DNA sequence: TAGGCCATCTGGTCCT
DNA sequence: AGGACCAGATGGCCTA
């Protein structure tokens, strides 16, 4: 996963720094050249302020050109590191429930992190809630079945199996491709409009009728599912924003 | 114009 | 020794 430093720029107005190719058009480098014209590099100025400059003996032995090469190399690595970091931040933005588009201002880094945290907390609590609901529903059903139990091998499921069965749809609904873009999907296909906080089609009354959990829909990984559980969760973007965009 | 956000440079520190 | 990571400094861009 070696990202090209020149391929990512999280800010459109930022200077295009294709590291080696366009580095010499950078304003910083222009200032650097100005310093060189006066016979002093920026690092040399700084090192004058700090006495020896903290250079190792090996670095002290290097010629001026070698030091510059070294400095450029280090700068390039640092730039690439920050580009990778920004790329990861963009990836995070892509999966956040936040309106995206050319007319929408990009979330700041701090906002992205805060929103991500709150979103994870919200998903966690949703998952717990759904587990509880589904468990209750299946528990009630198994009790009613046992009251009028007919001994058929296929209908007699142990409680542990019922628990697992009850978890499957809820897990599917949370990680399914209709509710959240998967990791592999995110960079290439935009998340659904409802997920991003754009006006979404009216939801079927999710969980209003718990019996729909036993619907006959089969869930296949990666395949769209028509069951009501797999419809997008209400993208309560406003509430998320109230949590994260306090300032 | 002030303040927020960002990219970049730089030196220090830690790790392999 | 070299690279990754981090934080401080600096300057540019944008918006209220």
mmCIF file of C-alpha atoms (C1' of nucleotides) in Angstrom:
data_model
loop_
_atom_site.group_PDB
_atom_site.id
_atom_site.type_symbol
_atom_site.label_atom_id
_atom_site.label_comp_id
_atom_site.label_asym_id
_atom_site.label_seq_id
_atom_site.Cartn_x
_atom_site.Cartn_y
_atom_site.Cartn_z
ATOM 1 C CA UNK A 1 0.000 0.000 0.000
ATOM 2 C CA UNK A 2 2.429 2.509 -1.112
ATOM 3 C CA UNK A 3 0.608 5.658 -1.968
ATOM 4 C CA UNK A 4 2.075 8.112 -4.375
ATOM 5 C CA UNK A 5 2.660 11.406 -2.676
ATOM 6 C CA UNK A 6 1.828 13.261 -5.845
ATOM 7 C CA UNK A 7 -1.496 11.521 -6.243
ATOM 8 C CA UNK A 8 -3.141 12.843 -3.155
ATOM 9 C CA UNK A 9 -3.859 16.315 -2.088
ATOM 10 C CA UNK A 10 -6.630 16.591 0.403
ATOM 11 C CA UNK A 11 -6.946 20.272 -0.136
ATOM 12 C CA UNK A 12 -7.612 21.606 -3.546
ATOM 13 C CA UNK A 13 -6.041 24.927 -2.795
ATOM 14 C CA UNK A 14 -2.907 23.425 -1.385
ATOM 15 C CA UNK A 15 0.239 23.757 -3.441
ATOM 16 C CA UNK A 16 0.797 20.843 -5.753
ATOM 17 C CA UNK A 17 3.811 19.162 -4.391
ATOM 18 C CA UNK A 18 4.666 16.198 -6.493
ATOM 19 C CA UNK A 19 7.657 15.844 -4.256
ATOM 20 C CA UNK A 20 10.483 15.643 -6.689
ATOM 21 C CA UNK A 21 8.922 16.900 -9.881
ATOM 22 C CA UNK A 22 7.297 20.114 -8.753
ATOM 23 C CA UNK A 23 9.176 20.688 -5.588
ATOM 24 C CA UNK A 24 11.155 23.465 -7.149
ATOM 25 C CA UNK A 25 8.043 25.499 -7.745
ATOM 26 C CA UNK A 26 7.134 25.412 -4.119
ATOM 27 C CA UNK A 27 7.078 28.736 -2.388
ATOM 28 C CA UNK A 28 8.847 27.271 0.554
ATOM 29 C CA UNK A 29 11.627 26.191 -1.708
ATOM 30 C CA UNK A 30 11.701 29.627 -3.235
ATOM 31 C CA UNK A 31 12.272 31.013 0.222
ATOM 32 C CA UNK A 32 14.839 28.309 0.668
ATOM 33 C CA UNK A 33 16.596 29.450 -2.484
ATOM 34 C CA UNK A 34 16.475 33.013 -1.273
ATOM 35 C CA UNK A 35 18.230 31.907 1.835
ATOM 36 C CA UNK A 36 20.786 30.116 -0.249
ATOM 37 C CA UNK A 37 21.439 33.249 -2.215
ATOM 38 C CA UNK A 38 22.400 34.899 1.012
ATOM 39 C CA UNK A 39 24.601 31.947 1.756
ATOM 40 C CA UNK A 40 22.431 30.593 4.523
ATOM 41 C CA UNK A 41 20.000 27.745 4.467
ATOM 42 C CA UNK A 42 17.039 27.691 6.794
ATOM 43 C CA UNK A 43 18.500 24.835 8.750
ATOM 44 C CA UNK A 44 21.722 26.677 9.090
ATOM 45 C CA UNK A 45 19.886 29.659 10.482
ATOM 46 C CA UNK A 46 18.138 27.423 12.949
ATOM 47 C CA UNK A 47 21.305 25.659 13.905
ATOM 48 C CA UNK A 48 22.897 28.972 14.649
ATOM 49 C CA UNK A 49 20.168 29.600 17.146
ATOM 50 C CA UNK A 50 20.730 26.292 18.864
ATOM 51 C CA UNK A 51 24.463 26.251 18.957
ATOM 52 C CA UNK A 52 25.704 23.000 17.427
ATOM 53 C CA UNK A 53 22.308 22.363 15.884
ATOM 54 C CA UNK A 54 22.154 18.893 17.321
ATOM 55 C CA UNK A 55 23.787 17.323 14.292
ATOM 56 C CA UNK A 56 25.441 13.985 14.659
ATOM 57 C CA UNK A 57 29.153 13.725 13.900
ATOM 58 C CA UNK A 58 28.304 11.843 10.728
ATOM 59 C CA UNK A 59 26.095 14.671 9.582
ATOM 60 C CA UNK A 60 28.745 17.203 10.513
ATOM 61 C CA UNK A 61 31.086 15.439 8.130
ATOM 62 C CA UNK A 62 28.676 15.730 5.261
ATOM 63 C CA UNK A 63 29.223 18.389 2.680
ATOM 64 C CA UNK A 64 26.733 21.161 2.186
ATOM 65 C CA UNK A 65 25.261 19.451 -0.847
ATOM 66 C CA UNK A 66 24.988 16.159 0.947
ATOM 67 C CA UNK A 67 23.211 17.847 3.802
ATOM 68 C CA UNK A 68 20.798 19.447 1.380
ATOM 69 C CA UNK A 69 20.150 16.122 -0.296
ATOM 70 C CA UNK A 70 19.556 14.540 3.052
ATOM 71 C CA UNK A 71 17.225 17.338 4.056
ATOM 72 C CA UNK A 72 15.265 17.040 0.822
ATOM 73 C CA UNK A 73 14.983 13.309 1.288
ATOM 74 C CA UNK A 74 13.705 13.671 4.812
ATOM 75 C CA UNK A 75 11.273 16.376 3.765
ATOM 76 C CA UNK A 76 9.985 14.191 0.971
ATOM 77 C CA UNK A 77 9.414 11.298 3.319
ATOM 78 C CA UNK A 78 7.608 13.504 5.760
ATOM 79 C CA UNK A 79 5.467 14.921 2.986
ATOM 80 C CA UNK A 80 4.570 11.449 1.830
ATOM 81 C CA UNK A 81 3.743 10.435 5.362
ATOM 82 C CA UNK A 82 1.406 13.364 5.748
ATOM 83 C CA UNK A 83 -0.178 12.636 2.369
ATOM 84 C CA UNK A 84 -0.823 9.074 3.466
ATOM 85 C CA UNK A 85 -2.332 10.390 6.646
ATOM 86 C CA UNK A 86 -4.580 12.720 4.682
ATOM 87 C CA UNK A 87 -5.536 9.896 2.356
ATOM 88 C CA UNK A 88 -6.624 7.871 5.351
ATOM 89 C CA UNK A 89 -8.535 10.884 6.596
ATOM 90 C CA UNK A 90 -10.293 11.151 3.231
ATOM 91 C CA UNK A 91 -11.148 7.472 3.441
ATOM 92 C CA UNK A 92 -12.672 8.105 6.812
ATOM 93 C CA UNK A 93 -14.652 11.045 5.447
ATOM 94 C CA UNK A 94 -16.045 8.841 2.704
ATOM 95 C CA UNK A 95 -17.719 6.508 5.162
ATOM 96 C CA UNK A 96 -19.007 9.211 7.456
ATOM 97 C CA UNK A 97 -22.693 10.113 7.506
ATOM 98 C CA UNK A 98 -22.079 13.554 6.200
ATOM 99 C CA UNK A 99 -23.201 15.202 3.014
ATOM 100 C CA UNK A 100 -20.493 15.132 0.393
ATOM 101 C CA UNK A 101 -20.274 16.927 -2.871
ATOM 102 C CA UNK A 102 -18.604 19.719 -4.752
ATOM 103 C CA UNK A 103 -20.748 22.321 -3.031
ATOM 104 C CA UNK A 104 -20.197 20.916 0.424
ATOM 105 C CA UNK A 105 -17.263 22.057 2.439
ATOM 106 C CA UNK A 106 -15.028 19.216 3.495
ATOM 107 C CA UNK A 107 -15.020 18.217 7.113
ATOM 108 C CA UNK A 108 -11.977 19.426 8.939
ATOM 109 C CA UNK A 109 -9.660 16.838 10.393
ATOM 110 C CA UNK A 110 -10.743 17.423 13.950
ATOM 111 C CA UNK A 111 -14.400 17.359 12.946
ATOM 112 C CA UNK A 112 -13.863 14.141 11.031
ATOM 113 C CA UNK A 113 -12.320 12.479 14.045
ATOM 114 C CA UNK A 114 -14.997 13.695 16.429
ATOM 115 C CA UNK A 115 -17.772 12.697 14.065
ATOM 116 C CA UNK A 116 -16.205 9.293 13.528
ATOM 117 C CA UNK A 117 -16.034 8.699 17.231
ATOM 118 C CA UNK A 118 -19.663 9.629 17.754
ATOM 119 C CA UNK A 119 -20.709 7.585 14.763
ATOM 120 C CA UNK A 120 -18.977 4.502 16.126
ATOM 121 C CA UNK A 121 -20.652 5.025 19.477
ATOM 122 C CA UNK A 122 -24.018 5.388 17.777
ATOM 123 C CA UNK A 123 -23.527 2.243 15.727
ATOM 124 C CA UNK A 124 -22.453 0.325 18.790
ATOM 125 C CA UNK A 125 -25.518 1.338 20.742
ATOM 126 C CA UNK A 126 -27.716 0.573 17.731
ATOM 127 C CA UNK A 127 -26.214 -2.859 17.475
ATOM 128 C CA UNK A 128 -26.776 -3.553 21.145
ATOM 129 C CA UNK A 129 -30.333 -2.339 20.890
ATOM 130 C CA UNK A 130 -30.999 -4.497 17.894
ATOM 131 C CA UNK A 131 -29.466 -7.533 19.527
ATOM 132 C CA UNK A 132 -31.751 -7.024 22.473
ATOM 133 C CA UNK A 133 -34.825 -6.557 20.326
ATOM 134 C CA UNK A 134 -34.134 -9.570 18.174
ATOM 135 C CA UNK A 135 -33.323 -11.654 21.215
ATOM 136 C CA UNK A 136 -36.609 -10.677 22.813
ATOM 137 C CA UNK A 137 -38.551 -11.495 19.683
ATOM 138 C CA UNK A 138 -36.971 -14.879 19.235
ATOM 139 C CA UNK A 139 -37.278 -15.607 22.917
ATOM 140 C CA UNK A 140 -40.986 -14.915 22.846
ATOM 141 C CA UNK A 141 -41.447 -16.996 19.736
ATOM 142 C CA UNK A 142 -39.554 -19.968 21.105
ATOM 143 C CA UNK A 143 -41.678 -19.865 24.236
ATOM 144 C CA UNK A 144 -44.901 -19.869 22.283
ATOM 145 C CA UNK A 145 -43.593 -22.683 20.133
ATOM 146 C CA UNK A 146 -42.601 -24.778 23.110
ATOM 147 C CA UNK A 147 -46.049 -24.400 24.588
ATOM 148 C CA UNK A 148 -47.535 -26.240 21.658
ATOM 149 C CA UNK A 149 -44.465 -28.134 20.692
ATOM 150 C CA UNK A 150 -44.799 -30.710 17.978
ATOM 151 C CA UNK A 151 -41.830 -32.967 17.961
ATOM 152 C CA UNK A 152 -40.345 -32.329 14.586
ATOM 153 C CA UNK A 153 -36.578 -32.542 14.150
ATOM 154 C CA UNK A 154 -36.351 -29.381 12.069
ATOM 155 C CA UNK A 155 -38.315 -27.134 14.374
ATOM 156 C CA UNK A 156 -36.547 -28.028 17.585
ATOM 157 C CA UNK A 157 -33.654 -25.630 17.779
ATOM 158 C CA UNK A 158 -31.518 -25.258 20.897
ATOM 159 C CA UNK A 159 -31.554 -21.890 22.600
ATOM 160 C CA UNK A 160 -27.979 -21.215 21.600
ATOM 161 C CA UNK A 161 -28.853 -21.715 17.978
ATOM 162 C CA UNK A 162 -31.754 -19.370 18.352
ATOM 163 C CA UNK A 163 -29.434 -16.763 19.751
ATOM 164 C CA UNK A 164 -27.086 -17.114 16.842
ATOM 165 C CA UNK A 165 -29.940 -17.026 14.395
ATOM 166 C CA UNK A 166 -31.295 -13.937 16.023
ATOM 167 C CA UNK A 167 -27.981 -12.171 15.687
ATOM 168 C CA UNK A 168 -27.482 -12.920 12.046
ATOM 169 C CA UNK A 169 -30.057 -10.543 10.584
ATOM 170 C CA UNK A 170 -29.130 -7.700 12.862
ATOM 171 C CA UNK A 171 -25.466 -8.062 12.062
ATOM 172 C CA UNK A 172 -26.322 -8.322 8.429
ATOM 173 C CA UNK A 173 -28.391 -5.187 8.595
ATOM 174 C CA UNK A 174 -25.548 -3.245 10.129
ATOM 175 C CA UNK A 175 -22.755 -4.367 7.899
ATOM 176 C CA UNK A 176 -24.790 -5.024 4.812
ATOM 177 C CA UNK A 177 -23.983 -3.128 1.657
ATOM 178 C CA UNK A 178 -27.249 -1.258 1.823
ATOM 179 C CA UNK A 179 -26.439 0.466 5.053
ATOM 180 C CA UNK A 180 -22.742 1.086 5.006
ATOM 181 C CA UNK A 181 -20.140 0.992 2.340
ATOM 182 C CA UNK A 182 -17.663 -1.719 3.061
ATOM 183 C CA UNK A 183 -14.004 -1.021 3.322
ATOM 184 C CA UNK A 184 -13.307 -2.353 -0.095
ATOM 185 C CA UNK A 185 -16.195 -0.548 -1.615
ATOM 186 C CA UNK A 186 -15.769 2.854 -0.096
ATOM 187 C CA UNK A 187 -13.027 4.337 -2.246
ATOM 188 C CA UNK A 188 -14.759 3.497 -5.497
ATOM 189 C CA UNK A 189 -18.484 3.719 -5.009
ATOM 190 C CA UNK A 190 -20.110 6.569 -3.192
ATOM 191 C CA UNK A 191 -22.261 5.638 -0.253
ATOM 192 C CA UNK A 192 -25.998 5.798 -0.641
ATOM 193 C CA UNK A 193 -27.686 9.164 -0.463
ATOM 194 C CA UNK A 194 -29.645 8.306 2.632
ATOM 195 C CA UNK A 195 -26.544 7.146 4.349
ATOM 196 C CA UNK A 196 -24.790 10.420 3.672
ATOM 197 C CA UNK A 197 -27.571 12.486 5.061
ATOM 198 C CA UNK A 198 -29.132 13.443 1.784
ATOM 199 C CA UNK A 199 -32.904 13.074 1.625
ATOM 200 C CA UNK A 200 -33.554 9.380 1.680
ATOM 201 C CA UNK A 201 -36.649 7.550 0.528
ATOM 202 C CA UNK A 202 -39.166 6.915 3.296
ATOM 203 C CA UNK A 203 -38.108 3.988 5.381
ATOM 204 C CA UNK A 204 -40.316 1.005 5.870
ATOM 205 C CA UNK A 205 -41.244 1.021 9.505
ATOM 206 C CA UNK A 206 -38.064 -0.498 10.728
ATOM 207 C CA UNK A 207 -38.653 -2.729 13.714
ATOM 208 C CA UNK A 208 -42.207 -1.527 14.065
ATOM 209 C CA UNK A 209 -43.276 -5.026 13.215
ATOM 210 C CA UNK A 210 -40.785 -7.338 14.860
ATOM 211 C CA UNK A 211 -42.220 -10.335 13.088
ATOM 212 C CA UNK A 212 -40.590 -9.242 9.871
ATOM 213 C CA UNK A 213 -37.405 -10.605 11.283
ATOM 214 C CA UNK A 214 -38.559 -14.068 10.397
ATOM 215 C CA UNK A 215 -39.123 -13.093 6.811
ATOM 216 C CA UNK A 216 -38.124 -15.585 4.239
ATOM 217 C CA UNK A 217 -35.474 -13.432 2.634
ATOM 218 C CA UNK A 218 -32.131 -15.058 2.421
ATOM 219 C CA UNK A 219 -29.096 -12.889 2.965
ATOM 220 C CA UNK A 220 -26.190 -13.209 0.634
ATOM 221 C CA UNK A 221 -23.007 -11.312 1.298
ATOM 222 C CA UNK A 222 -22.564 -8.510 -1.151
ATOM 223 C CA UNK A 223 -26.012 -8.869 -2.672
ATOM 224 C CA UNK A 224 -28.766 -6.307 -2.307
ATOM 225 C CA UNK A 225 -31.491 -7.531 -0.049
ATOM 226 C CA UNK A 226 -35.089 -6.378 -0.221
ATOM 227 C CA UNK A 227 -35.972 -7.194 3.350
ATOM 228 C CA UNK A 228 -36.875 -4.298 5.585
ATOM 229 C CA UNK A 229 -33.961 -4.967 7.892
ATOM 230 C CA UNK A 230 -31.550 -4.272 5.123
ATOM 231 C CA UNK A 231 -32.928 -0.867 4.224
ATOM 232 C CA UNK A 232 -30.762 2.105 5.175
ATOM 233 C CA UNK A 233 -30.900 3.135 8.764
ATOM 234 C CA UNK A 234 -32.322 6.581 9.287
ATOM 235 C CA UNK A 235 -29.365 8.812 8.702
ATOM 236 C CA UNK A 236 -29.844 11.057 11.659
ATOM 237 C CA UNK A 237 -27.190 13.391 10.441
ATOM 238 C CA UNK A 238 -28.564 16.253 12.443
ATOM 239 C CA UNK A 239 -28.182 14.427 15.706
ATOM 240 C CA UNK A 240 -24.699 13.377 14.783
ATOM 241 C CA UNK A 241 -23.800 16.906 13.983
ATOM 242 C CA UNK A 242 -25.181 18.101 17.237
ATOM 243 C CA UNK A 243 -22.866 15.670 18.900
ATOM 244 C CA UNK A 244 -19.748 16.472 17.020
ATOM 245 C CA UNK A 245 -20.026 19.976 15.707
ATOM 246 C CA UNK A 246 -20.590 21.644 18.981
ATOM 247 C CA UNK A 247 -18.310 24.523 18.394
ATOM 248 C "C1'" DT B 1 -8.722 41.800 9.323
ATOM 249 C "C1'" DA B 2 -8.724 38.109 12.666
ATOM 250 C "C1'" DG B 3 -9.150 33.435 13.202
ATOM 251 C "C1'" DG B 4 -9.404 28.701 11.531
ATOM 252 C "C1'" DC B 5 -7.438 25.213 8.845
ATOM 253 C "C1'" DC B 6 -3.909 23.390 6.340
ATOM 254 C "C1'" DA B 7 0.757 21.985 4.111
ATOM 255 C "C1'" DT B 8 5.369 22.012 4.699
ATOM 256 C "C1'" DC B 9 9.873 22.226 6.924
ATOM 257 C "C1'" DT B 10 12.582 21.040 10.694
ATOM 258 C "C1'" DG B 11 14.831 18.986 14.750
ATOM 259 C "C1'" DG B 12 14.255 15.693 18.310
ATOM 260 C "C1'" DT B 13 13.136 11.077 19.867
ATOM 261 C "C1'" DC B 14 12.228 6.310 19.463
ATOM 262 C "C1'" DC B 15 12.385 1.975 17.108
ATOM 263 C "C1'" DT B 16 14.198 -1.670 14.087
ATOM 264 C "C1'" DA C 1 22.218 4.127 10.618
ATOM 265 C "C1'" DG C 2 18.001 4.893 8.659
ATOM 266 C "C1'" DG C 3 13.243 5.466 8.958
ATOM 267 C "C1'" DA C 4 8.891 6.565 11.415
ATOM 268 C "C1'" DC C 5 6.664 9.516 14.369
ATOM 269 C "C1'" DC C 6 5.882 13.766 16.679
ATOM 270 C "C1'" DA C 7 5.457 18.605 17.793
ATOM 271 C "C1'" DG C 8 6.709 23.428 16.993
ATOM 272 C "C1'" DA C 9 7.220 27.093 13.670
ATOM 273 C "C1'" DT C 10 5.927 29.369 9.589
ATOM 274 C "C1'" DG C 11 3.258 31.041 5.955
ATOM 275 C "C1'" DG C 12 -0.736 30.616 2.619
ATOM 276 C "C1'" DC C 13 -5.681 30.359 1.764
ATOM 277 C "C1'" DC C 14 -10.366 31.062 3.000
ATOM 278 C "C1'" DT C 15 -14.333 32.810 5.493
ATOM 279 C "C1'" DA C 16 -17.069 35.567 8.699
#
